Amino acid sequence: MATKYDWPAVEDRSLIGKRHDRVDGPEKARGDAKYSYDRNLSGMLFARLVTSPVPHGRIIGIDTSRAEKVKGYKGHVNILNPGDEIQWAGKEVLAIAADTEEHARDAAHAVAVNIEKLDHWVKEEDVKKAGEANRVKPAKDDAKGPDLAAAWEGAEVTHEGYYGLGVITHCCLEPHGQVVDWTGDDIKVYASTQAVARIPADLAKGLSRDESIGRVEAGQVEVITPYMGGGFGSKFNIDTWGIACAQLSKKTGKPVKLMLDRNEEVTVAGSRPSDYGNVKVGAKKDGTIVAYESETWSTGGIAGRGSPPLPYIFDNDEKLAQKIRHLNVSTNIGPARAWRAPNHPQAAVLTMCPLEDLAAKLDMDPVEFFKKNADLTARPEVYRYEIDKCAEMIDWKNKWRKRGDSGSGPVKRGLGMSLHTWGGRPHDSTCEVRIEPDGGVSVSMASQDLGVGTYTTLSVVAAETLGLDIPDIRINIGNSKLPISGASGGSTTVGGTTASTRRATVNALEELKGVVAESLGVEAGDLMAKDHKIFAKSDSSKSLSWADACKKLGNRTITGQGKQPDRDGGKLNDSGVGGVQMADVSVDTETGIVTINKIAAVQDVGLVVCLKQSESQVYGALIQGVAWALYEESIYDQTSGKMLNADMEFYKLSGAGDIGELEVHMVQNKYDDRGVIGIGEPPAISPGAAISNAVANAIGVRVPTLPLTPDRILAALADA
Amino acid sequence: MSSNKPIEGSVEGSGAEQRKGFSRRTFIEGIGLGAGAVGSVVVTDGAQADHHVPVGPDPVSITLNINGKNHDLKVEPRVTLIDALRNQLDYTGAKKVCDRATCGACTVMLDGLPAYACTTFAIEAQGRKIETIEGISAGDKMHPVQQYFVEHDAQQCGFCTPGFVMAGKAIVDKNPRPSMSEVEDGLCGNICRCGTYVGVRQAVYDAAGKGSA
């Protein structure tokens, strides 16, 4: 049943789904946007961490006597204490504050931590060796669908292969960290976070463990984060360094800044688990997939990590026989944190790569093969449409050749594809909208903009609802004292915040219409807000400008509340999307260098709110994908137990010249009635599998593990 | 991953006149920076290699000319330009990210050429014209590179953006009609994590030949 909250019909939308400049674009382009790292408060101290050089050990003693004599030293707090166990190199032991950044570094260098070394393990690709080191535990052993033995019997073509991808790290450009200003009872935290509303309780809980401080209430804490420099899933908690920073502020009576340095950021502040495994797939001669069996393993640090969702997307329990076994390798590396679409990129590699190998063995065009098997997915219609659209964008028909059929020259060209899905359900959100007598409109909630465009999408929704323009709306987010809204993770923000904003603005407008109706002598239900006017639909001469309508409020401000979820609040959002990506690459078989010619991406997210920034999310996901497909990997050394490339010159990310041509198509006006669904994760899933498949298509052999570095390309060619 | 072509955003700069002052000695001493050198620093300027005067480790008084304005400050000789700008003078547009001349987030102009402020000592920047992101717009009017960054949505989290804008400005200052591949080469000293290059390269390409703010 239609409700007053529903999104306007396509013909009534003046802003939703169109291209708009990022509201915060000028501030960022001018360098005026103040990030946590940029806060310089009066009398502020600088803090540095002392971290463990040892990957596994037990602290015997911590000696700060030399550090306390360092010029500018102001105080320190222990994060760990003698007796505590350390499980990865880079683990925080202590935080120390001084008057300048240089003195804080000196003081940190002067701390002596005595650690008893214990046996460590940092490698997981060779699961046999990890098993001998007693680091492997079963995590999943599951069979689904029709009888597996019968399915293998019935399979006319089978393929078995080894696939994998290593650990990568978030490498946020603004490192994790914060400035804490503790004055009297008030604790102001300028935190680089994805969870403005969640940090107060997290910090208060952490601080309450410090007996010298005593009970701290979440209500004392105000988190201020108008801008943050990248999180990608790694910035949901206050972390040990946040608690230590607050303790130092309390202890010294001064504001304290503690931001991780680059080595710390890359080593301990988040990583994406690896995945390796043997996969067997089988099909009928006509291409119908009948069986998928895998034995995989991975690490996410000391706690290991569960199984990725295998088989990925092609997982129909009634038609496809499936057997999944997953092993968990416990390693002494910085612990895993959520990374854009947790577990899905790995699952895509472990499914789409063996399936494309099977298609090659079947002598089938992957486009036809995946379309034929779309019935094994939850969204056959979406995928078939998207495969055709994506194939058209990359000119698959003319450019695709059979595997290995790419001419006699040293540079081979190939095409590959992958499919993905994601939930993206809305998080809970509360919005307060104010309409002021001077015509001003503000939208407030304790949400945050990670760079995804929250400022802009909320402006679009409020302006659309009130018949105004984007600059007419003031957005207040990035403060924990505002009405509570969810953390930004799992593509939940756009669905949650646009729904609460829509409901709040509809409610506020209704109240304004009541005032206007009285003044114009019409029914409130007959009024409409559009083009900076409120007018009667039945008689457009009965009209007030927005400014004049608001003047009728006298000295009263209207407050509209809106919530997500809201059972009577209309169909504003949903979860579950599909996307398809195709890559066109060239591989130099003499140097092993892969060049991206083009990547095409088709993405469904229900109702697109702002087209320009939706596309930017997809471009960004593709560019990150080029990095983890071709360059990016955390490399650990078993002897020292350390990450060898904890910096930005040897931890390789893609550059402006590495990405080729990218083309993005957002599906619009097809699934709009589902409402808004998140976009952060879905496009970040497929790039690795699509690029790996394109490389296999080009050179005729599978390069088993990502990233597809020149040495691995040349080794695969040599083995062929 | 960067290409093999000349880097426009490097400390050395790309002009031949820049290389003249680049002695073996300044290079070797510069290396100590990344390791967090403590104590005194010797600055040589090639021509007077025999007359260098050690300074530090205590703070020394210096004057920096930033965006046309002189600032007097006291810094330990080991303080980098990025730390002096950000920590002492509150010029926070340039960011400290890799802190070792890889990512370009700290890019500023020194005498009209792009430089990594994270690998330049503050005391080395004396007597030079320092231009930061805060100095390239004229009041409310943004520099064309900044305008096109907004138009092409060349930013997400925005943390790399000031560095990219400065690198972009350096490209269009030098070449009013760069090809797209020249734009890509000029940007290869900068790294973005969110993945904004599609907008960035288009913005710089479109801003070329459009003058200043």
XYZ file of N, CA and C in Angstrom, chain A residues 346-529:
552
model
N 37.099 -12.755 -1.985
C 37.790 -14.047 -1.977
C 36.885 -15.135 -2.557
N 35.609 -15.116 -2.147
C 34.667 -16.118 -2.647
C 34.497 -16.004 -4.159
N 34.517 -14.765 -4.662
C 34.388 -14.574 -6.112
C 35.566 -15.213 -6.837
N 36.789 -15.012 -6.300
C 37.970 -15.614 -6.936
C 37.869 -17.138 -6.906
N 37.436 -17.686 -5.752
C 37.412 -19.148 -5.589
C 36.226 -19.802 -6.313
N 35.349 -18.977 -6.868
C 34.218 -19.536 -7.623
C 34.297 -19.172 -9.105
N 34.428 -17.877 -9.392
C 34.378 -17.452 -10.794
C 35.598 -17.925 -11.584
N 36.753 -18.046 -10.915
C 37.954 -18.488 -11.644
C 37.852 -19.966 -12.028
N 37.543 -20.876 -11.077
C 37.357 -22.270 -11.521
C 36.214 -22.425 -12.523
N 35.174 -21.629 -12.383
C 34.069 -21.766 -13.341
C 34.483 -21.312 -14.735
N 35.268 -20.239 -14.827
C 35.724 -19.833 -16.166
C 36.686 -20.864 -16.743
N 37.479 -21.497 -15.873
C 38.348 -22.579 -16.359
C 37.507 -23.740 -16.886
N 36.413 -24.007 -16.190
C 35.506 -25.078 -16.639
C 34.866 -24.714 -17.989
N 34.466 -23.435 -18.121
C 33.884 -22.977 -19.385
C 34.884 -23.170 -20.528
N 36.175 -22.860 -20.243
C 37.201 -23.026 -21.274
C 37.316 -24.488 -21.678
N 37.243 -25.359 -20.680
C 37.332 -26.795 -20.955
C 36.111 -27.281 -21.747
N 34.975 -26.652 -21.474
C 33.737 -26.987 -22.190
C 33.712 -26.375 -23.585
N 34.724 -25.529 -23.856
C 34.767 -24.811 -25.127
C 33.574 -23.867 -25.271
N 33.197 -23.265 -24.150
C 32.053 -22.339 -24.166
C 32.501 -20.913 -23.913
N 31.804 -19.983 -24.532
C 31.990 -18.566 -24.253
C 31.483 -18.308 -22.825
N 32.310 -17.713 -21.948
C 31.873 -17.493 -20.564
C 30.551 -16.724 -20.454
N 30.324 -15.788 -21.368
C 29.068 -15.028 -21.330
C 27.880 -16.001 -21.442
N 27.970 -16.930 -22.403
C 26.885 -17.904 -22.574
C 26.829 -18.861 -21.383
N 28.009 -19.258 -20.903
C 28.097 -20.202 -19.793
C 27.461 -19.631 -18.519
N 27.821 -18.400 -18.178
C 27.275 -17.814 -16.946
C 25.781 -17.510 -17.100
N 25.380 -17.067 -18.289
C 23.948 -16.810 -18.497
C 23.148 -18.106 -18.383
N 23.708 -19.167 -18.961
C 23.012 -20.456 -18.917
C 22.801 -20.910 -17.474
N 23.784 -20.618 -16.617
C 23.706 -21.089 -15.228
C 23.114 -20.066 -14.262
N 22.609 -18.968 -14.811
C 22.068 -17.914 -13.935
C 20.938 -18.439 -13.054
N 20.285 -19.510 -13.484
C 19.202 -20.076 -12.666
C 19.718 -20.647 -11.345
N 21.016 -20.861 -11.258
C 21.574 -21.344 -9.986
C 21.774 -20.203 -8.991
N 21.525 -18.962 -9.435
C 21.687 -17.806 -8.554
C 20.330 -17.377 -8.008
N 20.375 -16.435 -7.060
C 19.127 -15.928 -6.470
C 18.456 -14.884 -7.367
N 19.194 -14.385 -8.370
C 18.649 -13.303 -9.211
C 18.919 -13.545 -10.695
N 18.360 -14.612 -11.254
C 18.671 -14.947 -12.650
C 18.400 -13.806 -13.622
N 17.279 -13.140 -13.416
C 16.874 -12.103 -14.365
C 17.832 -10.919 -14.326
N 18.191 -10.514 -13.092
C 19.116 -9.387 -12.929
C 20.438 -9.703 -13.607
N 20.974 -10.890 -13.335
C 22.302 -11.223 -13.886
C 22.270 -11.344 -15.399
N 21.226 -11.956 -15.950
C 21.179 -12.095 -17.408
C 21.164 -10.725 -18.075
N 20.345 -9.834 -17.503
C 20.281 -8.473 -18.049
C 21.654 -7.808 -17.942
N 22.264 -7.947 -16.764
C 23.538 -7.242 -16.536
C 24.682 -7.826 -17.370
N 24.664 -9.139 -17.556
C 25.709 -9.760 -18.386
C 25.622 -9.216 -19.810
N 24.409 -9.154 -20.355
C 24.251 -8.638 -21.723
C 24.700 -7.188 -21.821
N 24.293 -6.393 -20.835
C 24.634 -4.974 -20.849
C 26.146 -4.784 -20.749
N 26.771 -5.534 -19.840
C 28.218 -5.396 -19.613
C 28.987 -5.863 -20.859
N 28.521 -6.951 -21.468
C 29.170 -7.485 -22.677
C 29.138 -6.446 -23.797
N 28.019 -5.733 -23.867
C 27.884 -4.687 -24.877
C 28.885 -3.563 -24.597
N 29.043 -3.190 -23.306
C 29.934 -2.087 -22.950
C 31.399 -2.414 -23.263
N 31.773 -3.676 -23.108
C 33.185 -4.032 -23.322
C 33.412 -4.610 -24.720
N 32.342 -4.650 -25.507
C 32.404 -5.165 -26.881
C 32.880 -6.622 -26.908
N 32.294 -7.402 -26.008
C 32.695 -8.802 -25.829
C 32.588 -9.582 -27.140
N 31.483 -9.352 -27.848
C 31.215 -10.125 -29.073
C 32.374 -10.037 -30.060
N 32.903 -8.841 -30.240
C 33.978 -8.656 -31.215
C 35.360 -8.932 -30.638
N 35.516 -8.721 -29.334
C 36.876 -8.783 -28.767
C 37.215 -10.131 -28.164
N 36.220 -10.907 -27.746
C 36.536 -12.164 -27.060
C 37.046 -13.227 -28.028
N 38.124 -13.894 -27.627
C 38.645 -15.049 -28.382
C 38.690 -16.222 -27.422
N 38.730 -17.421 -27.984
C 38.871 -18.598 -27.127
C 40.186 -18.523 -26.357
N 40.216 -19.175 -25.219
C 41.382 -19.121 -24.353
C 42.673 -19.496 -25.102
N 43.651 -18.643 -25.004
C 44.949 -18.900 -25.614
C 45.021 -18.561 -27.097
N 43.871 -18.200 -27.674
C 43.839 -17.903 -29.101
C 44.054 -16.407 -29.309
N 45.241 -15.913 -28.908
C 45.426 -14.463 -28.944
C 46.651 -14.070 -29.749
N 46.886 -14.778 -30.821
C 47.928 -14.378 -31.768
C 49.314 -14.860 -31.379
N 50.284 -14.607 -32.267
C 51.624 -15.153 -32.050
C 52.578 -14.148 -31.421
N 52.182 -12.862 -31.327
C 53.069 -11.850 -30.745
C 53.251 -12.063 -29.256
N 54.196 -11.326 -28.661
C 54.460 -11.513 -27.223
C 53.381 -10.903 -26.323
N 52.632 -9.921 -26.831
C 51.596 -9.306 -26.000
C 50.247 -9.938 -26.326
N 49.646 -10.552 -25.305
C 48.381 -11.261 -25.497
C 47.257 -10.457 -24.867
N 46.113 -10.480 -25.540
C 44.968 -9.730 -25.011
C 43.856 -10.703 -24.651
N 43.181 -10.429 -23.549
C 42.111 -11.330 -23.140
C 41.003 -10.638 -22.381
N 39.855 -11.317 -22.327
C 38.685 -10.809 -21.608
C 38.269 -11.792 -20.533
N 37.755 -11.265 -19.434
C 37.262 -12.127 -18.365
C 36.124 -11.447 -17.631
N 35.371 -12.239 -16.880
C 34.218 -11.659 -16.193
C 34.003 -12.259 -14.815
N 33.182 -11.592 -14.030
C 32.792 -12.095 -12.712
C 31.458 -11.479 -12.314
N 30.760 -12.191 -11.428
C 29.456 -11.740 -10.921
C 29.547 -11.598 -9.406
N 28.688 -10.747 -8.854
C 28.717 -10.601 -7.403
C 27.356 -10.219 -6.849
N 27.252 -10.319 -5.546
C 26.033 -9.909 -4.857
C 26.401 -9.305 -3.512
N 25.489 -8.585 -2.928
C 25.676 -8.056 -1.578
C 24.308 -7.700 -1.010
N 24.221 -7.671 0.317
C 22.963 -7.331 0.984
C 22.676 -5.842 0.935
N 23.413 -5.093 1.767
C 23.218 -3.641 1.783
C 21.912 -3.207 2.412
N 21.464 -3.981 3.403
C 20.233 -3.588 4.104
C 20.491 -2.289 4.865
N 19.426 -1.509 5.123
C 19.625 -0.241 5.826
C 19.939 -0.445 7.302
N 20.810 0.386 7.859
C 21.022 0.360 9.309
C 19.955 1.227 9.979
N 19.864 1.146 11.299
C 18.923 1.978 12.033
C 19.378 3.440 11.980
N 18.418 4.317 11.912
C 18.776 5.733 11.809
C 17.652 6.600 12.347
N 18.019 7.668 13.024
C 17.053 8.661 13.480
C 17.472 10.002 12.906
N 16.518 10.690 12.335
C 16.824 11.984 11.721
C 15.944 13.065 12.319
N 16.541 14.225 12.536
C 15.749 15.385 12.932
C 15.910 16.458 11.866
N 14.752 16.910 11.367
C 14.777 17.980 10.368
C 14.144 19.215 10.987
N 14.762 20.346 10.791
C 14.185 21.599 11.279
C 13.873 22.524 10.111
N 12.710 23.122 10.173
C 12.376 24.198 9.234
C 12.233 25.463 10.067
N 13.056 26.447 9.759
C 13.107 27.672 10.555
C 12.210 28.756 9.941
N 11.763 29.696 10.773
C 10.940 30.797 10.234
C 11.650 31.591 9.131
N 12.981 31.586 9.137
C 13.700 32.317 8.079
C 13.853 31.476 6.816
N 13.226 30.316 6.780
C 13.266 29.472 5.585
C 14.391 28.462 5.593
N 15.272 28.548 6.559
C 16.395 27.616 6.625
C 15.948 26.199 6.966
N 16.638 25.221 6.377
C 16.328 23.815 6.643
C 17.606 23.111 7.069
N 17.532 22.367 8.165
C 18.699 21.575 8.555
C 18.289 20.136 8.794
N 19.204 19.239 8.446
C 19.020 17.792 8.612
C 20.119 17.331 9.556
N 19.748 16.677 10.658
C 20.758 16.327 11.660
C 20.677 14.865 12.061
N 21.824 14.230 12.142
C 21.916 12.875 12.692
C 23.385 12.550 12.947
N 23.608 11.616 13.858
C 24.980 11.232 14.201
C 25.486 10.187 13.206
N 25.468 10.575 11.934
C 26.035 9.711 10.897
C 27.401 10.276 10.520
N 27.967 9.805 9.440
C 29.290 10.243 9.041
C 29.421 10.084 7.534
N 30.344 10.861 6.967
C 30.612 10.739 5.529
C 32.040 10.270 5.349
N 32.192 9.016 4.927
C 33.517 8.424 4.748
C 34.144 8.848 3.424
N 33.404 9.690 2.699
C 33.831 10.044 1.353
C 32.892 9.439 0.336
N 31.864 8.758 0.856
C 30.912 8.077 -0.015
C 29.820 9.023 -0.496
N 29.623 10.140 0.226
C 28.651 11.118 -0.237
C 27.437 11.303 0.651
N 27.574 11.030 1.949
C 26.420 11.173 2.847
C 25.887 12.610 2.856
N 26.796 13.606 2.891
C 26.335 14.997 2.863
C 25.425 15.233 1.654
N 25.825 14.666 0.535
C 25.115 14.941 -0.712
C 23.801 14.177 -0.798
N 23.820 12.884 -0.437
C 22.583 12.106 -0.565
C 21.503 12.644 0.379
N 21.892 13.050 1.581
C 20.897 13.599 2.503
C 20.349 14.928 1.974
N 21.218 15.733 1.370
C 20.772 17.004 0.781
C 19.783 16.744 -0.348
N 20.084 15.738 -1.173
C 19.212 15.407 -2.307
C 17.821 15.030 -1.798
N 17.777 14.159 -0.791
C 16.493 13.665 -0.289
C 15.679 14.797 0.354
N 16.329 15.610 1.185
C 15.606 16.691 1.861
C 15.123 17.727 0.853
N 15.996 18.100 -0.077
C 15.617 19.120 -1.064
C 14.500 18.601 -1.971
N 14.604 17.350 -2.389
C 13.555 16.759 -3.237
C 12.205 16.796 -2.514
N 12.201 16.404 -1.260
C 10.950 16.324 -0.500
C 10.329 17.700 -0.286
N 11.171 18.709 -0.057
C 10.668 20.034 0.295
C 10.540 20.966 -0.914
N 10.859 20.455 -2.090
C 10.772 21.296 -3.288
C 11.829 22.373 -3.325
N 12.983 22.092 -2.718
C 14.066 23.080 -2.665
C 15.256 22.602 -3.494
N 16.373 23.347 -3.411
C 17.605 22.934 -4.078
C 18.618 22.446 -3.052
N 19.634 21.748 -3.542
C 20.637 21.168 -2.644
C 21.299 22.206 -1.733
N 21.701 23.371 -2.242
C 22.364 24.345 -1.348
C 21.442 24.903 -0.257
N 20.127 24.700 -0.396
C 19.201 25.207 0.627
C 19.228 24.367 1.897
N 19.856 23.223 1.863
C 19.816 22.300 2.994
C 21.139 22.333 3.747
N 21.061 22.478 5.052
C 22.270 22.389 5.874
C 22.313 20.992 6.486
N 23.431 20.310 6.310
C 23.547 18.944 6.832
C 24.428 18.961 8.075
N 23.892 18.476 9.181
C 24.682 18.329 10.408
C 24.892 16.839 10.668
N 26.076 16.369 10.377
C 26.430 14.990 10.719
C 27.816 15.024 11.363
N 28.355 13.867 11.677
C 29.703 13.839 12.224
C 29.768 14.338 13.650
N 28.684 14.208 14.400
C 28.708 14.565 15.825
C 27.813 13.590 16.595
N 28.375 12.992 17.627
C 27.667 11.931 18.345
C 26.517 12.453 19.200
N 26.444 13.772 19.422
C 25.349 14.324 20.230
C 24.054 14.449 19.428
N 24.146 14.284 18.124
C 22.963 14.382 17.267
C 22.164 13.084 17.363
N 20.917 13.072 16.812
C 20.123 11.840 16.877
C 20.899 10.647 16.303
N 20.747 9.531 16.986
C 21.595 8.363 16.710
C 21.337 7.772 15.323
N 22.435 7.478 14.629
C 22.348 6.787 13.346
C 23.466 5.748 13.323
N 23.318 4.738 12.477
C 24.215 3.588 12.518
C 25.627 3.885 12.073
N 26.491 2.917 12.343
C 27.858 2.963 11.843
C 27.827 2.732 10.335
N 28.835 3.278 9.636
C 28.886 3.097 8.186
C 29.710 1.870 7.846
N 29.017 0.751 7.668
C 29.679 -0.483 7.283
C 28.688 -1.384 6.592
N 29.165 -2.177 5.657
C 28.296 -3.136 4.986
C 27.294 -2.505 4.042
N 27.597 -1.311 3.565
C 26.687 -0.625 2.625
C 25.311 -0.391 3.237
N 25.285 -0.009 4.509
C 24.009 0.158 5.203
C 23.607 1.629 5.362
N 24.542 2.531 5.074
C 24.316 3.935 5.421
C 23.292 4.612 4.510
N 23.472 4.454 3.204
C 22.606 5.229 2.303
C 21.144 4.802 2.454
N 20.913 3.509 2.639
C 19.537 3.037 2.822
C 18.929 3.544 4.115
N 19.706 3.494 5.201
C 19.193 3.901 6.511
C 18.992 5.398 6.625
N 20.004 6.162 6.192
C 19.940 7.614 6.419
C 18.979 8.302 5.456
N 18.852 7.795 4.232
C 17.906 8.447 3.312
C 16.472 8.175 3.752
N 16.222 7.000 4.335
C 14.863 6.685 4.785
C 14.473 7.560 5.976
N 15.368 7.681 6.966
C 15.022 8.514 8.127
C 14.873 9.972 7.701
N 15.683 10.397 6.739
C 15.602 11.786 6.266
C 14.302 12.025 5.486
N 13.952 11.049 4.656
C 12.695 11.184 3.904
C 11.516 11.297 4.875
N 11.477 10.425 5.841
C 10.344 10.437 6.781
C 10.326 11.725 7.595
N 11.491 12.166 8.038
C 11.559 13.392 8.846
C 11.143 14.609 8.031
N 11.561 14.669 6.770
C 11.219 15.843 5.952
C 9.744 15.822 5.569
N 9.202 14.630 5.285
C 7.767 14.537 4.991
C 6.973 15.008 6.211
N 7.364 14.577 7.396
C 6.657 14.970 8.620
C 6.761 16.472 8.861
N 7.949 17.031 8.653
C 8.137 18.469 8.877
C 7.318 19.270 7.865
N 7.324 18.800 6.631
C 6.593 19.504 5.571
C 5.093 19.484 5.853
N 4.621 18.367 6.373
C 3.196 18.249 6.685
C 2.775 19.326 7.687
N 3.640 19.547 8.641
C 3.331 20.560 9.645
C 3.318 21.964 9.019
N 4.288 22.185 8.139
C 4.339 23.483 7.457
C 3.103 23.658 6.567
N 2.701 22.585 5.907
C 1.514 22.657 5.037
C 0.277 23.029 5.855
N 0.212 22.537 7.087
C -0.926 22.874 7.956
C -1.015 24.382 8.168
N 0.120 25.009 8.407
C 0.171 26.453 8.623
C -0.206 27.194 7.340
N 0.339 26.716 6.212
C 0.096 27.372 4.921
C -1.375 27.218 4.512
N -1.940 26.024 4.764
C -3.324 25.760 4.375
C -4.260 26.760 5.030
N -4.030 27.020 6.286
C -4.856 27.974 7.025
C -4.754 29.360 6.393
N -3.527 29.724 6.052
C -3.299 31.054 5.513
C -3.867 31.216 4.102
N -3.829 30.146 3.293
C -4.343 30.247 1.921
C -5.818 29.863 1.826
N -6.344 29.318 2.909
C -7.724 28.880 2.896
C -7.948 27.663 2.013
N -7.041 26.736 2.019
C -7.187 25.482 1.244
C -6.968 24.299 2.180
N -7.252 23.101 1.685
C -7.000 21.882 2.459
C -5.501 21.587 2.450
N -4.961 21.186 3.580
C -3.523 20.863 3.640
C -3.187 19.744 2.657
N -4.109 18.807 2.492
C -3.861 17.672 1.598
C -3.776 18.078 0.140
N -4.237 19.280 -0.177
C -4.216 19.769 -1.563
C -2.892 20.471 -1.877
N -2.059 20.638 -0.867
C -0.841 21.438 -1.074
C 0.337 20.585 -1.550
N 1.197 21.234 -2.313
C 2.374 20.563 -2.850
C 3.571 21.509 -2.744
N 4.746 20.949 -2.459
C 5.962 21.766 -2.383
C 6.830 21.464 -3.593
